[in-house]
Amino acid sequence: MATYTLPELPYDYAALEPVINPQIIELHHDKHHAAYVKGANDTLEQLAEARDKEAWGAVNGLQKNLAFHLSGHILHSIYWHNMTGDGGGEPLAADGVGDLADGITDSFGSFAGFKSQLTKAAATTQGSGWGVLAYEPLSGKLIVEQVYDHQGNVGQGSVPVLVFDAWEHAFYLQYKNQKVDFIEAMWRVVNWQDVAKRYAAAKERADVLLLAP
């Protein structure tokens, strides 16, 4: 059996209109995300074959492929749940996400400062990549990461809690080459309840995620 499987969307294809149209959601989930799941499973099979045959000539490429496809699968799995048709705005204590709101203020000075940094990080990623809000367990702070492809430029041990997909397949059919417009629109569908749950879980597991002085 395959190690990884494509998760179902938590909503229908049209749930995020007008920010993201149904055609993009369908292609993005059913084709692109599915390809990362298949790529991860195929690479695991190829690594198993290499172990059986003691044939390690392609190990560098296989390890890179595994990181690429597995990270793509993980980030997309978070991405779908990070969005909701009735989301957006700012995380507030009145909505039950005060701990997240406090964490953002503590880490970035203000929600506005955080929003500006994540927007710029996602919109200016060279080539393909992501803008990511992550919990960093050594400092206990939230940080913004600019992820190249799916796996590059990441602080080891950090846990993604909010991800903005800045690959062209996430927006090109609707926004053409205006990546900035897409990133700005993304703030209208952020599911702060989901982000808050991920933040709380990351903090609870911080002592087992990374042991350091």
PDB file of C-alpha atoms in Angstrom, residues 111-188:
ATOM      1  CA  PHE A 111      -0.559  42.219  12.982  1.00  0.00           C
ATOM      2  CA  ALA A 112       0.070  44.837  10.293  1.00  0.00           C
ATOM      3  CA  GLY A 113       3.813  44.230  10.470  1.00  0.00           C
ATOM      4  CA  PHE A 114       3.330  40.480  10.241  1.00  0.00           C
ATOM      5  CA  LYS A 115       0.899  40.777   7.330  1.00  0.00           C
ATOM      6  CA  SER A 116       3.279  43.017   5.423  1.00  0.00           C
ATOM      7  CA  GLN A 117       6.239  40.673   5.949  1.00  0.00           C
ATOM      8  CA  LEU A 118       4.402  37.483   4.939  1.00  0.00           C
ATOM      9  CA  THR A 119       2.884  39.223   1.924  1.00  0.00           C
ATOM     10  CA  LYS A 120       6.280  40.409   0.728  1.00  0.00           C
ATOM     11  CA  ALA A 121       7.939  37.061   1.442  1.00  0.00           C
ATOM     12  CA  ALA A 122       5.336  35.163  -0.578  1.00  0.00           C
ATOM     13  CA  ALA A 123       5.113  37.667  -3.422  1.00  0.00           C
ATOM     14  CA  THR A 124       8.883  38.005  -3.940  1.00  0.00           C
ATOM     15  CA  THR A 125       9.852  34.329  -3.745  1.00  0.00           C
ATOM     16  CA  GLN A 126      12.194  33.770  -6.675  1.00  0.00           C
ATOM     17  CA  GLY A 127      10.656  31.308  -9.114  1.00  0.00           C
ATOM     18  CA  SER A 128       8.344  28.852  -7.367  1.00  0.00           C
ATOM     19  CA  GLY A 129       7.778  28.671  -3.638  1.00  0.00           C
ATOM     20  CA  TRP A 130       5.760  29.585  -0.581  1.00  0.00           C
ATOM     21  CA  GLY A 131       5.402  32.226   2.094  1.00  0.00           C
ATOM     22  CA  VAL A 132       5.120  30.503   5.479  1.00  0.00           C
ATOM     23  CA  LEU A 133       4.289  31.500   9.040  1.00  0.00           C
ATOM     24  CA  ALA A 134       6.020  28.972  11.273  1.00  0.00           C
ATOM     25  CA  TYR A 135       6.498  28.319  14.984  1.00  0.00           C
ATOM     26  CA  GLU A 136      10.186  28.206  15.847  1.00  0.00           C
ATOM     27  CA  PRO A 137      10.629  26.063  19.011  1.00  0.00           C
ATOM     28  CA  LEU A 138      14.056  27.288  20.159  1.00  0.00           C
ATOM     29  CA  SER A 139      12.867  30.882  20.566  1.00  0.00           C
ATOM     30  CA  GLY A 140       9.203  30.077  21.148  1.00  0.00           C
ATOM     31  CA  LYS A 141       8.424  32.726  18.534  1.00  0.00           C
ATOM     32  CA  LEU A 142       6.596  32.819  15.232  1.00  0.00           C
ATOM     33  CA  ILE A 143       8.768  33.488  12.188  1.00  0.00           C
ATOM     34  CA  VAL A 144       8.117  34.087   8.492  1.00  0.00           C
ATOM     35  CA  GLU A 145       9.940  31.819   6.074  1.00  0.00           C
ATOM     36  CA  GLN A 146      10.382  32.207   2.330  1.00  0.00           C
ATOM     37  CA  VAL A 147      10.386  28.649   0.998  1.00  0.00           C
ATOM     38  CA  TYR A 148      11.918  27.928  -2.396  1.00  0.00           C
ATOM     39  CA  ASP A 149      10.146  25.144  -4.300  1.00  0.00           C
ATOM     40  CA  HIS A 150       8.654  23.172  -1.377  1.00  0.00           C
ATOM     41  CA  GLN A 151      11.610  22.403   0.829  1.00  0.00           C
ATOM     42  CA  GLY A 152      14.391  24.984   0.547  1.00  0.00           C
ATOM     43  CA  ASN A 153      15.405  27.825   2.868  1.00  0.00           C
ATOM     44  CA  VAL A 154      13.667  26.439   5.960  1.00  0.00           C
ATOM     45  CA  GLY A 155      14.845  26.692   9.568  1.00  0.00           C
ATOM     46  CA  GLN A 156      15.185  23.136  10.854  1.00  0.00           C
ATOM     47  CA  GLY A 157      12.601  22.292  13.513  1.00  0.00           C
ATOM     48  CA  SER A 158      10.191  25.093  12.590  1.00  0.00           C
ATOM     49  CA  VAL A 159       6.542  24.068  12.238  1.00  0.00           C
ATOM     50  CA  PRO A 160       4.412  25.664   9.482  1.00  0.00           C
ATOM     51  CA  VAL A 161       1.058  26.960  10.711  1.00  0.00           C
ATOM     52  CA  LEU A 162      -0.008  29.224   7.811  1.00  0.00           C
ATOM     53  CA  VAL A 163       1.143  28.761   4.214  1.00  0.00           C
ATOM     54  CA  PHE A 164       0.615  30.872   1.094  1.00  0.00           C
ATOM     55  CA  ASP A 165       1.232  28.983  -2.141  1.00  0.00           C
ATOM     56  CA  ALA A 166       3.128  31.241  -4.546  1.00  0.00           C
ATOM     57  CA  TRP A 167       3.620  28.705  -7.339  1.00  0.00           C
ATOM     58  CA  GLU A 168       2.090  29.844 -10.625  1.00  0.00           C
ATOM     59  CA  HIS A 169      -0.283  26.874 -10.715  1.00  0.00           C
ATOM     60  CA  ALA A 170      -1.986  28.316  -7.626  1.00  0.00           C
ATOM     61  CA  PHE A 171      -3.130  31.493  -9.356  1.00  0.00           C
ATOM     62  CA  TYR A 172      -2.147  31.870 -13.022  1.00  0.00           C
ATOM     63  CA  LEU A 173      -5.484  30.895 -14.605  1.00  0.00           C
ATOM     64  CA  GLN A 174      -7.201  33.677 -12.668  1.00  0.00           C
ATOM     65  CA  TYR A 175      -4.555  36.275 -11.797  1.00  0.00           C
ATOM     66  CA  LYS A 176      -2.222  35.780 -14.803  1.00  0.00           C
ATOM     67  CA  ASN A 177       1.265  36.976 -13.804  1.00  0.00           C
ATOM     68  CA  GLN A 178       0.028  39.236 -10.992  1.00  0.00           C
ATOM     69  CA  LYS A 179       1.327  37.196  -8.059  1.00  0.00           C
ATOM     70  CA  VAL A 180       1.075  40.195  -5.727  1.00  0.00           C
ATOM     71  CA  ASP A 181      -2.659  40.547  -6.414  1.00  0.00           C
ATOM     72  CA  PHE A 182      -3.197  36.878  -5.591  1.00  0.00           C
ATOM     73  CA  ILE A 183      -1.260  37.095  -2.325  1.00  0.00           C
ATOM     74  CA  GLU A 184      -3.192  40.190  -1.285  1.00  0.00           C
ATOM     75  CA  ALA A 185      -6.475  38.405  -2.061  1.00  0.00           C
ATOM     76  CA  MET A 186      -5.415  35.365  -0.026  1.00  0.00           C
ATOM     77  CA  TRP A 187      -5.838  37.325   3.203  1.00  0.00           C
ATOM     78  CA  ARG A 188      -9.604  37.308   2.576  1.00  0.00           C
TER      79      ARG A 188
END
